[in-house]
Coordinates of C-alpha atoms (C1' of nucleotides) in Angstrom, one line a residue:
Chain A
M1 CA -10.7 -24.2 10.7
T2 CA -10.2 -20.7 9.7
K3 CA -11.5 -17.4 10.9
K4 CA -13.8 -15.8 8.4
K5 CA -14.0 -12.1 8.0
N6 CA -16.9 -10.6 6.1
N7 CA -14.5 -9.0 3.7
A8 CA -10.9 -8.5 2.8
I9 CA -10.6 -4.8 3.0
S10 CA -10.8 -2.9 6.2
P11 CA -12.2 -0.3 6.6
T12 CA -15.0 -0.8 4.1
R13 CA -16.1 1.9 1.6
T14 CA -18.9 3.1 3.9
E15 CA -16.8 3.2 7.0
N16 CA -14.0 5.3 5.5
Y17 CA -13.8 5.8 1.8
P18 CA -10.3 7.4 1.5
E19 CA -8.7 4.9 3.8
W20 CA -10.5 2.0 2.0
Y21 CA -8.9 3.3 -1.2
Q22 CA -5.4 3.2 0.2
Q23 CA -6.0 -0.3 1.5
V24 CA -7.1 -1.6 -1.9
V25 CA -4.1 -0.2 -3.6
K26 CA -1.9 -1.9 -1.0
S27 CA -3.8 -5.2 -0.8
A28 CA -4.0 -5.5 -4.5
E29 CA -0.3 -4.9 -4.8
L30 CA -0.8 -2.2 -7.3
A31 CA 1.6 0.4 -5.9
E32 CA 3.2 1.6 -2.7
T33 CA 4.8 4.8 -1.4
S34 CA 8.5 5.1 -1.9
A35 CA 11.4 6.6 -0.1
V36 CA 10.9 9.7 -2.2
R37 CA 8.2 12.0 -0.8
G38 CA 5.1 12.0 -3.0
C39 CA 6.5 9.5 -5.5
M40 CA 5.1 5.9 -5.8
V41 CA 6.5 2.6 -6.7
I42 CA 4.2 1.0 -9.3
K43 CA 4.4 -2.7 -8.6
P44 CA 4.3 -5.4 -11.3
W45 CA 0.5 -6.0 -11.0
G46 CA -0.2 -2.3 -11.3
Y47 CA 2.4 -1.8 -14.0
A48 CA 1.0 -4.6 -16.1
L49 CA -2.4 -2.9 -15.9
W50 CA -0.7 0.4 -17.1
E51 CA 1.0 -1.5 -19.9
N52 CA -2.4 -2.8 -21.1
I53 CA -3.8 0.7 -20.9
Q54 CA -0.9 2.0 -23.0
K55 CA -1.2 -0.8 -25.5
F56 CA -4.8 -0.3 -26.3
L57 CA -4.9 3.5 -26.1
D58 CA -1.7 3.6 -28.2
S59 CA -3.3 1.5 -31.0
K60 CA -6.4 3.7 -31.0
L61 CA -4.2 6.8 -31.3
K62 CA -2.2 5.2 -34.2
E63 CA -5.5 4.3 -35.9
T64 CA -6.4 8.0 -35.9
G65 CA -3.1 8.9 -37.6
H66 CA -0.9 9.8 -34.6
V67 CA 2.7 8.8 -34.3
N68 CA 4.9 8.6 -31.2
A69 CA 8.1 10.5 -30.5
Y70 CA 10.1 11.5 -27.5
F71 CA 11.0 15.0 -26.2
P72 CA 13.4 15.9 -23.4
L73 CA 12.6 15.7 -19.7
F74 CA 14.3 19.0 -19.1
I75 CA 12.9 22.3 -20.3
P76 CA 15.0 25.5 -20.2
K77 CA 13.4 27.9 -17.8
S78 CA 13.1 30.6 -20.5
Y79 CA 10.9 28.4 -22.6
L80 CA 8.3 28.1 -19.8
E81 CA 8.4 31.9 -19.4
K82 CA 7.1 32.5 -23.0
E83 CA 3.4 31.9 -22.5
A84 CA 2.2 34.1 -19.7
E85 CA -0.8 32.1 -18.5
H86 CA 1.1 28.9 -18.8
V87 CA 3.8 30.2 -16.4
D88 CA 1.2 31.3 -13.9
G89 CA -0.4 27.9 -14.0
F90 CA 2.6 25.8 -13.5
A91 CA 5.3 27.9 -11.8
K92 CA 4.4 26.9 -8.3
E93 CA 4.7 23.2 -8.9
C94 CA 7.9 23.0 -10.9
A95 CA 11.0 21.0 -9.9
V96 CA 14.1 22.9 -11.0
V97 CA 17.5 21.6 -11.8
T98 CA 20.2 24.1 -11.0
H99 CA 23.5 22.1 -10.9
H100 CA 25.1 19.4 -13.0
R101 CA 27.7 17.9 -10.7
L102 CA 28.2 16.7 -7.1
E103 CA 31.4 17.2 -5.2
E104 CA 32.6 15.7 -1.9
D105 CA 32.5 18.0 1.0
S106 CA 34.8 17.7 4.0
K107 CA 32.5 15.3 5.9
G108 CA 32.3 12.7 3.1
G109 CA 28.9 14.0 1.9
L110 CA 28.1 15.4 -1.4
I111 CA 27.3 19.0 -2.4
P112 CA 25.9 20.3 -5.7
A113 CA 28.5 22.0 -7.8
G114 CA 28.7 23.3 -11.4
E115 CA 25.8 25.7 -11.3
L116 CA 23.9 25.8 -14.6
E117 CA 23.8 29.1 -16.5
E118 CA 20.2 28.6 -17.1
P119 CA 18.1 26.4 -14.7
L120 CA 16.3 23.5 -16.3
V121 CA 12.7 22.8 -15.3
V122 CA 11.6 19.1 -15.1
R123 CA 8.7 19.0 -17.4
P124 CA 5.3 19.5 -15.8
T125 CA 3.9 19.1 -19.4
S126 CA 5.7 19.6 -22.7
E127 CA 3.9 22.3 -24.7
T128 CA 6.8 24.7 -24.6
I129 CA 9.6 22.4 -25.6
I130 CA 7.5 20.7 -28.2
G131 CA 6.4 24.1 -29.5
E132 CA 10.0 25.2 -29.9
T133 CA 10.7 22.0 -31.9
Y134 CA 7.7 22.4 -34.1
S135 CA 8.7 25.9 -35.0
K136 CA 11.7 24.4 -36.7
W137 CA 9.7 21.7 -38.4
V138 CA 7.0 23.9 -39.9
Q139 CA 7.5 26.3 -42.8
S140 CA 4.7 25.6 -45.1
Y141 CA 1.1 24.5 -44.9
R142 CA 2.4 21.4 -46.5
D143 CA 4.2 20.6 -43.3
L144 CA 0.8 20.4 -41.4
P145 CA -0.8 18.8 -39.6
I146 CA 1.7 17.4 -37.1
L147 CA 0.1 14.7 -35.0
I148 CA 2.5 13.5 -32.4
N149 CA 2.1 11.7 -29.1
Q150 CA 4.6 10.9 -26.4
W151 CA 4.5 8.4 -23.5
A152 CA 6.4 10.0 -20.7
N153 CA 6.8 10.9 -17.1
V154 CA 6.1 14.4 -15.8
V155 CA 6.7 16.0 -12.4
R156 CA 4.3 18.4 -10.6
W157 CA 5.4 19.3 -7.1
E158 CA 2.0 18.9 -5.5
M159 CA 1.3 19.8 -1.9
R160 CA -0.6 16.7 -1.0
T161 CA -0.3 13.4 -2.9
R162 CA -2.4 10.2 -3.1
L163 CA -1.3 7.0 -4.9
F164 CA -2.3 7.1 -8.5
L165 CA -4.7 10.1 -8.1
R166 CA -2.0 12.7 -7.5
T167 CA 1.6 11.9 -7.2
T168 CA 4.7 14.2 -7.7
E169 CA 5.9 12.1 -10.6
F170 CA 3.4 10.4 -12.8
L171 CA 3.2 8.6 -16.1
W172 CA 1.0 9.7 -19.0
Q173 CA 0.7 10.2 -22.7
E174 CA 0.6 13.7 -24.0
G175 CA -0.4 14.5 -27.6
H176 CA 0.7 17.7 -29.3
T177 CA -0.7 18.6 -32.7
A178 CA -0.4 21.6 -35.0
H179 CA -2.8 22.4 -37.7
E180 CA -3.4 24.8 -40.6
T181 CA -6.8 26.0 -39.5
Q182 CA -8.7 26.7 -36.4
E183 CA -11.5 24.4 -37.5
E184 CA -9.1 21.5 -38.0
A185 CA -7.5 22.0 -34.5
L186 CA -11.0 22.2 -32.9
D187 CA -11.9 19.0 -34.7
E188 CA -8.8 17.3 -33.3
T189 CA -9.7 18.5 -29.8
H190 CA -13.1 17.0 -30.1
K191 CA -12.0 13.8 -31.8
I192 CA -9.5 13.0 -29.0
I193 CA -12.0 13.6 -26.2
R194 CA -14.4 11.2 -27.8
L195 CA -11.6 8.7 -28.3
Y196 CA -10.9 9.0 -24.6
K197 CA -14.5 8.5 -23.7
N198 CA -14.7 5.4 -25.9
F199 CA -11.6 4.0 -24.4
L200 CA -12.7 4.4 -20.8
E201 CA -16.2 3.1 -21.5
E202 CA -15.2 0.2 -23.7
Y203 CA -12.0 -1.0 -22.0
M204 CA -12.1 0.4 -18.5
A205 CA -15.9 0.0 -18.1
I206 CA -16.1 3.5 -16.7
P207 CA -19.1 5.6 -17.8
I208 CA -18.0 9.0 -18.9
I209 CA -19.6 12.5 -19.3
I210 CA -17.9 14.7 -21.8
G211 CA -17.9 18.4 -21.5
E212 CA -16.0 21.7 -21.6
K213 CA -14.3 23.3 -18.6
T214 CA -15.2 26.7 -17.4
E215 CA -12.6 29.5 -17.6
N216 CA -11.7 28.9 -14.0
E217 CA -10.9 25.2 -14.6
R218 CA -9.2 25.6 -17.9
F219 CA -5.7 24.4 -18.7
P220 CA -3.3 27.4 -18.3
G221 CA -2.8 28.9 -21.8
A222 CA -5.7 27.1 -23.5
M223 CA -8.6 28.7 -25.3
K224 CA -10.8 25.7 -24.6
T225 CA -10.4 22.6 -22.4
L226 CA -12.6 19.6 -23.0
C227 CA -12.7 16.9 -20.4
I228 CA -14.0 13.5 -19.5
E229 CA -15.5 13.2 -16.0
A230 CA -16.4 10.0 -14.2
M231 CA -18.3 9.4 -11.0
M232 CA -16.5 7.5 -8.2
Q233 CA -18.4 5.3 -5.7
D234 CA -18.4 8.1 -3.1
G235 CA -20.3 10.3 -5.6
K236 CA -17.4 12.5 -6.3
A237 CA -16.2 13.4 -9.8
L238 CA -12.8 12.4 -11.2
Q239 CA -11.4 14.3 -14.1
A240 CA -10.0 11.4 -16.1
G241 CA -8.6 13.1 -19.1
T242 CA -8.4 16.5 -20.9
S243 CA -8.1 17.7 -24.5
H244 CA -7.1 21.3 -25.1
F245 CA -7.7 23.7 -28.0
L246 CA -4.7 26.0 -27.6
G247 CA -5.6 28.4 -30.4
Q248 CA -2.5 30.3 -31.5
N249 CA -1.3 31.0 -28.0
F250 CA 1.5 28.6 -28.0
S251 CA 2.4 28.9 -31.6
K252 CA 2.8 32.7 -31.0
A253 CA 4.9 32.0 -27.9
S254 CA 7.1 29.4 -29.7
N255 CA 6.9 31.0 -33.1
I256 CA 5.3 28.1 -35.0
K257 CA 4.7 30.0 -38.3
F258 CA 3.9 28.8 -41.8
Q259 CA 3.2 30.2 -45.2
N260 CA -0.4 29.5 -46.0
R261 CA -2.1 28.7 -49.3
E262 CA -2.2 32.4 -50.1
G263 CA 1.5 32.8 -49.5
K264 CA 1.0 34.7 -46.3
N265 CA 2.7 33.9 -42.9
E266 CA 0.3 32.6 -40.3
F267 CA 0.6 31.0 -36.9
A268 CA -0.3 27.4 -36.6
W269 CA -3.3 26.2 -34.5
T270 CA -2.3 23.7 -31.8
T271 CA -3.9 21.2 -29.5
S272 CA -2.7 19.1 -26.6
W273 CA -4.3 16.3 -24.7
G274 CA -3.5 13.6 -22.1
V275 CA -4.5 10.8 -19.8
S276 CA -2.3 9.6 -16.9
T277 CA -1.8 6.9 -14.3
R278 CA -4.6 8.6 -12.6
L279 CA -6.8 6.4 -14.7
I280 CA -5.8 3.5 -12.4
G281 CA -7.1 5.5 -9.4
G282 CA -10.3 6.0 -11.3
L283 CA -10.5 2.3 -12.2
I284 CA -10.2 1.4 -8.5
M285 CA -12.7 3.9 -7.3
T286 CA -15.2 2.9 -9.9
H287 CA -15.1 -0.9 -9.6
A288 CA -13.3 -2.1 -6.5
D289 CA -15.3 -3.4 -3.6
D290 CA -14.8 -4.3 0.1
D291 CA -12.8 -7.4 -1.0
G292 CA -10.4 -5.4 -3.1
M293 CA -9.7 -4.7 -6.7
I294 CA -11.9 -5.8 -9.6
M295 CA -10.1 -5.8 -12.9
P296 CA -12.1 -5.3 -16.1
P297 CA -11.3 -8.4 -18.2
K298 CA -10.1 -6.3 -21.2
L299 CA -7.3 -4.7 -19.2
S300 CA -6.6 -7.3 -16.5
P301 CA -2.9 -8.4 -16.6
N302 CA -4.2 -12.0 -16.6
H303 CA -7.7 -13.2 -17.2
V304 CA -7.6 -16.5 -15.2
V305 CA -5.6 -17.9 -12.3
I306 CA -5.6 -21.6 -11.7
I307 CA -5.2 -22.7 -8.1
P308 CA -4.3 -26.3 -7.5
H309 CA -5.5 -27.9 -4.3
F310 CA -3.0 -30.5 -3.3
R311 CA -5.0 -32.3 -0.6
D312 CA -3.4 -35.6 -1.0
E313 CA 0.1 -36.1 -2.3
L314 CA -1.2 -39.0 -4.4
Y315 CA -3.1 -36.6 -6.6
R316 CA -0.3 -34.0 -7.0
D317 CA 0.9 -35.2 -10.5
K318 CA -2.6 -35.7 -11.7
I319 CA -3.7 -32.2 -10.5
N320 CA -0.6 -30.6 -12.1
S321 CA -1.3 -32.2 -15.4
Y322 CA -5.0 -31.3 -15.3
C323 CA -4.0 -27.7 -14.5
N324 CA -1.6 -27.6 -17.4
E325 CA -4.2 -29.1 -19.7
I326 CA -6.7 -26.4 -18.8
R327 CA -4.1 -23.7 -19.2
M328 CA -3.1 -24.9 -22.6
A329 CA -6.7 -25.2 -23.8
L330 CA -7.6 -21.7 -22.5
S331 CA -4.5 -20.1 -24.0
K332 CA -5.7 -21.0 -27.4
E333 CA -8.9 -19.0 -26.9
S334 CA -9.2 -15.2 -27.4
F335 CA -11.1 -12.4 -25.8
G336 CA -11.3 -9.3 -27.9
D337 CA -7.9 -8.5 -29.3
R338 CA -6.1 -10.6 -26.7
K339 CA -5.3 -14.3 -26.2
I340 CA -6.6 -15.6 -22.9
S341 CA -3.9 -15.1 -20.3
V342 CA -3.7 -17.8 -17.7
L343 CA -1.6 -18.2 -14.6
I344 CA -1.1 -21.3 -12.5
D345 CA -0.4 -20.3 -8.9
S346 CA 1.7 -23.1 -7.5
R347 CA 3.1 -21.2 -4.6
D348 CA 3.5 -23.4 -1.5
I349 CA 1.0 -21.5 0.7
N350 CA -2.3 -22.3 2.1
V351 CA -5.0 -22.4 -0.6
G352 CA -7.3 -20.1 1.3
E353 CA -4.7 -17.4 1.5
K354 CA -3.8 -18.0 -2.1
S355 CA -7.4 -17.5 -3.2
W356 CA -7.8 -14.3 -1.2
S357 CA -4.7 -12.9 -2.6
W358 CA -6.2 -13.1 -6.1
I359 CA -9.6 -11.8 -5.0
K360 CA -7.8 -8.8 -3.6
K361 CA -5.9 -8.3 -6.9
G362 CA -9.1 -8.5 -8.8
I363 CA -8.4 -11.1 -11.4
P364 CA -11.6 -11.8 -13.2
L365 CA -11.7 -15.6 -12.9
R366 CA -10.3 -18.1 -10.4
I367 CA -10.3 -21.8 -11.1
E368 CA -9.7 -24.2 -8.2
I369 CA -8.6 -27.7 -9.0
G370 CA -8.7 -30.7 -6.8
P371 CA -9.4 -34.4 -7.1
K372 CA -13.1 -33.8 -7.4
E373 CA -12.7 -31.7 -10.5
I374 CA -10.6 -34.3 -12.2
E375 CA -13.1 -36.9 -11.4
N376 CA -16.0 -34.9 -12.8
Q377 CA -13.9 -33.2 -15.6
S378 CA -15.1 -29.9 -14.2
L379 CA -13.7 -26.7 -12.8
F380 CA -14.6 -24.9 -9.6
V381 CA -14.8 -21.3 -10.8
G382 CA -14.8 -18.1 -8.8
I383 CA -16.1 -15.0 -10.6
R384 CA -14.6 -11.9 -9.1
D385 CA -17.2 -9.2 -9.9
T386 CA -20.2 -11.1 -8.5
M387 CA -18.1 -13.2 -6.0
Q388 CA -20.1 -16.1 -7.3
K389 CA -18.6 -19.6 -7.1
K390 CA -19.8 -22.6 -9.0
S391 CA -18.8 -25.9 -10.6
I392 CA -18.7 -25.8 -14.4
L393 CA -17.9 -28.6 -16.8
K394 CA -14.5 -28.2 -18.2
N395 CA -15.5 -28.0 -21.8
D396 CA -18.4 -25.7 -21.2
F397 CA -16.0 -23.3 -19.5
I398 CA -13.3 -23.4 -22.2
N399 CA -15.7 -23.1 -25.1
N400 CA -17.5 -20.1 -23.4
I401 CA -14.5 -18.3 -21.9
S402 CA -14.8 -15.3 -24.3
K403 CA -18.5 -15.0 -23.5
I404 CA -17.9 -15.3 -19.7
L405 CA -15.3 -12.5 -19.8
E406 CA -17.5 -10.4 -22.1
D407 CA -20.3 -10.7 -19.6
I408 CA -18.1 -9.6 -16.7
Q409 CA -16.9 -6.6 -18.7
N410 CA -20.5 -5.6 -19.6
R411 CA -21.8 -6.2 -16.0
M412 CA -19.0 -3.9 -14.7
F413 CA -20.0 -1.1 -17.1
E414 CA -23.7 -1.5 -16.4
K415 CA -23.2 -1.5 -12.6
A416 CA -21.1 1.7 -12.8
N417 CA -23.5 3.3 -15.2
N418 CA -26.5 2.6 -13.1
F419 CA -24.7 4.0 -10.1
Q420 CA -23.9 7.2 -12.0
K421 CA -27.5 7.5 -13.2
L422 CA -28.9 6.9 -9.7
N423 CA -26.7 9.6 -8.2
T424 CA -27.2 12.2 -10.9
K425 CA -30.1 14.7 -10.4
D426 CA -31.6 17.6 -12.3
I427 CA -31.8 20.4 -9.8
K428 CA -34.1 23.3 -10.4
N429 CA -33.8 25.6 -7.4
I430 CA -31.2 26.7 -4.9
N431 CA -32.9 25.0 -2.0
D432 CA -32.7 21.6 -3.6
F433 CA -29.1 22.4 -4.6
N434 CA -28.1 23.1 -1.0
N435 CA -29.9 20.0 0.3
F436 CA -28.3 17.9 -2.3
F437 CA -24.8 18.9 -1.4
N438 CA -25.2 19.6 2.3
E439 CA -26.2 16.1 3.4
K440 CA -23.1 14.2 4.4
N441 CA -22.4 11.2 2.2
S442 CA -24.8 12.4 -0.4
N443 CA -22.4 13.4 -3.0
G444 CA -23.4 13.1 -6.6
F445 CA -23.7 14.9 -9.9
A446 CA -26.2 17.8 -10.2
W447 CA -27.2 19.3 -13.5
C448 CA -28.3 22.9 -13.1
H449 CA -29.0 25.9 -15.2
F450 CA -26.3 28.5 -14.6
C451 CA -25.7 32.1 -15.7
G452 CA -22.0 31.7 -16.3
D453 CA -20.8 34.2 -13.7
S454 CA -17.3 33.1 -12.7
Q455 CA -17.4 35.0 -9.4
L456 CA -20.5 33.1 -8.5
E457 CA -18.8 29.9 -9.5
K458 CA -15.9 30.7 -7.3
K459 CA -18.2 31.5 -4.4
I460 CA -20.0 28.2 -4.6
S461 CA -16.7 26.5 -4.7
D462 CA -15.4 28.4 -1.6
D463 CA -18.6 28.0 0.4
M464 CA -19.5 24.4 -0.4
G465 CA -16.5 22.8 -2.0
V466 CA -18.7 22.1 -5.1
T467 CA -17.3 23.0 -8.5
I468 CA -18.6 23.1 -12.0
R469 CA -17.1 20.0 -13.6
L470 CA -18.2 20.8 -17.1
L471 CA -20.5 22.7 -19.4
P472 CA -22.2 20.5 -22.0
I473 CA -20.8 20.7 -25.5
N474 CA -24.0 21.0 -27.4
S475 CA -26.7 22.4 -25.1
S476 CA -30.0 23.6 -26.4
I477 CA -31.3 26.4 -24.2
S478 CA -34.4 28.4 -24.4
D479 CA -35.0 31.9 -23.2
N480 CA -37.1 30.4 -20.4
D481 CA -34.1 28.7 -18.9
K482 CA -32.9 30.7 -15.9
C483 CA -29.9 30.3 -13.6
I484 CA -31.0 28.6 -10.4
F485 CA -28.9 31.0 -8.4
T486 CA -29.4 34.4 -10.0
G487 CA -32.5 34.0 -12.2
K488 CA -30.5 35.4 -15.0
K489 CA -30.5 33.8 -18.5
S490 CA -28.9 30.4 -18.5
I491 CA -25.8 29.5 -20.5
G492 CA -26.9 25.9 -20.3
R493 CA -27.3 23.0 -17.9
V494 CA -23.9 22.6 -16.2
L495 CA -22.6 19.8 -14.1
F496 CA -21.9 20.5 -10.4
A497 CA -20.0 18.0 -8.2
R498 CA -17.4 17.7 -5.5
S499 CA -14.2 16.4 -7.1
Y500 CA -10.9 14.8 -6.6
Chain B
rC1 C1' 4.7 28.1 4.4
rG2 C1' 1.2 27.9 9.1
rG3 C1' -1.1 24.3 12.9
rG4 C1' -0.6 19.3 15.1
rG5 C1' 1.9 14.5 15.5
rC6 C1' 5.7 10.8 14.8
rG7 C1' 10.8 8.5 14.3
rU8 C1' 12.5 1.6 18.7
rA9 C1' 13.6 -5.7 14.3
rG10 C1' 11.1 -6.3 7.3
rC11 C1' 5.9 -4.1 8.8
rG12 C1' 2.7 -2.3 12.9
rC13 C1' 3.6 -0.8 17.8
rA14 C1' 4.6 -0.8 23.6
rG15 C1' 8.3 1.0 26.7
rU16 C1' 9.7 7.7 27.5
rC17 C1' 5.9 11.0 32.3
rU18 C1' 8.8 8.2 37.2
rG19 C1' 16.7 6.8 33.9
rG20 C1' 18.8 0.6 35.7
rU21 C1' 21.4 -2.3 30.1
rA22 C1' 15.6 -4.3 24.4
rG23 C1' 10.1 -6.1 24.4
rC24 C1' 5.0 -7.5 21.9
rG25 C1' 2.1 -8.8 17.5
rC26 C1' 2.5 -9.8 12.4
rG27 C1' 6.0 -11.3 8.9
rG28 C1' 10.9 -14.3 7.7
rU29 C1' 13.6 -19.1 8.0
rU30 C1' 13.7 -24.5 9.5
rG31 C1' 11.0 -28.9 10.9
rC32 C1' 6.5 -31.6 11.6
rU33 C1' 1.2 -31.7 11.1
rU34 C1' -2.5 -29.6 8.0
rU35 C1' -5.0 -28.2 3.4
rG36 C1' -12.4 -27.5 -0.8
rG37 C1' -12.5 -19.8 1.7
rG38 C1' -7.2 -16.0 4.9
rA39 C1' -3.7 -23.0 8.9
rG40 C1' -1.5 -25.1 13.8
rC41 C1' 2.7 -26.4 16.9
rA42 C1' 7.8 -26.0 17.9
rA43 C1' 12.6 -24.0 17.1
rU44 C1' 15.4 -20.0 15.1
rA45 C1' 17.4 -15.4 12.9
rG46 C1' 16.8 -10.3 13.1
rG47 C1' 17.8 -3.8 16.6
rU48 C1' 24.9 1.3 17.0
rC49 C1' 16.1 2.8 19.9
rG50 C1' 16.6 8.9 13.2
rG51 C1' 21.9 11.7 13.6
rG52 C1' 25.2 14.7 16.7
rG53 C1' 26.3 16.8 21.4
rG54 C1' 25.3 17.3 26.8
rU55 C1' 23.7 15.7 32.0
rU56 C1' 24.6 11.0 34.8
rC57 C1' 28.0 5.6 37.9
rG58 C1' 24.3 4.5 34.1
rA59 C1' 20.1 7.4 28.7
rA60 C1' 15.3 4.6 24.0
rU61 C1' 13.9 7.5 28.5
rC62 C1' 16.1 14.0 30.9
rC63 C1' 18.4 18.7 28.2
rC64 C1' 20.2 21.1 23.5
rU65 C1' 20.6 20.7 18.3
rC66 C1' 20.1 18.9 13.4
rC67 C1' 17.6 15.6 10.0
rG68 C1' 13.5 12.9 8.1
rC69 C1' 8.4 11.5 7.7
rC70 C1' 3.0 11.7 8.4
rC71 C1' -1.8 14.3 9.2
rC72 C1' -4.9 19.1 8.6
rG73 C1' -5.1 23.9 5.6
rA74 C1' -3.8 27.2 0.7
rC75 C1' -2.6 24.1 -5.4
rC76 C1' -3.7 20.3 -9.2
rA77 C1' -4.2 15.2 -14.2

RNA sequence: CGGGGCGUAGCGCAGUCUGGUAGCGCGGUUGCUUUGGGAGCAAUAGGUCGGGGGUUCGAAUCCCUCCGCCCCGACCA
């Protein structure tokens, strides 16, 4: 009857990983490129996923005492100039607004007019404008801490873009906090990176390694950058989120001063931290397979889709009411913090095509309903992550829905976790290191003792395209531990990988 | 910014070398038949061939010019 392909996505992951990724984004209807170079349209299915990420992360941030606010999209150029390292880091990728009006030219086109006295930079991040604001809000130690988050868009004029992973405009949350003491700010930096790790592992089913960035990889202007790194299915690392201890660099630049408990003026200690729509790219590259997206149940826009099979017009009404009955019953059940979300797909298209469209979108469970199911009071259930299909008694399914979804969520994490473990090696000498990263398609994570020389780090990056993703936060080292490259004393076991 | 390529129907492309009046596949619409893993048949709609200028009896095709996009390199969440 129908031609049967082995899988829905072409090419497969092994055939061409980057192209496979693009095809998944497209086939799952998560996003598409737009008329504006480097900017994407996030489609409803992708945006619903982002809304769920927002919802759960936001509530975790609120639970830890943070509140939301909103700061301007535009930043006066002079603000950005105040922190020297920060300027160096972002200047090359800033979009700049220089005019505030358009006038018609003689050919019926429009030309910019009304040049601004001071150009406005479209925020690449908001440390400077938020810092300026905080300086007005803070006078006393009693005004601290300030724990504010904002959900916003930012613009970074990147040279090469990829949907979700690196786009010119992207959505994120950025937290900006100010504290009385260094210790408190450091605590905040650590608290947030752990919160991110928990969120990614618990909700996104993405196993995470936490660590600290080397100086080369640090956020411009930060004293310390903590990060969460995840392993994609091609063995490359994805930086999925960062938390920065900014010391007093930005408070000095923005003049965030307060009178301390001894009555002396002091600069506040600040932090900033964020995760972005890049998380969706990470979710795809962690879980999706050669049939498309696989949504973790906790974040999937819907948990279940019901697909009626109208074989025979005589059954149409019966099938419809059976579908509705199932939907009503399921909607009363919960999974985690959410009610079960059920769709009935009654589009007038071929059922095979309909099924495949949901497989590609990655909905956790599909239920197909025809006369047979009514007769047996059963459901024909397709489970996305295993691609298993089986008939289940209606009541068994409804009563166990939460457990079924929980199992999917856990399986997804376990699978990704095993993959990460399998592709992570302790490497003890330079030969093994070269072999590990020289073999094509044998990417992965390598833990190695390293001396901390940033010239050497740069050379390895230039020669092999392998970077230090992180230094462990609490490493215990003995005098016997030597750098595998230089034989000098080790600063700890650091994580090497190719990265996105 | 360097190096390469592309612009023809909603999408993907052929036609360009060798000028002759617009084509294929998918998709859309309508009808009928189908339907338990990506449907079939038939009919039908849809294009100032990226813009401007030139050569010519005649330009998607040749020449000039402008614009836009994609890929590869130097940056990054």
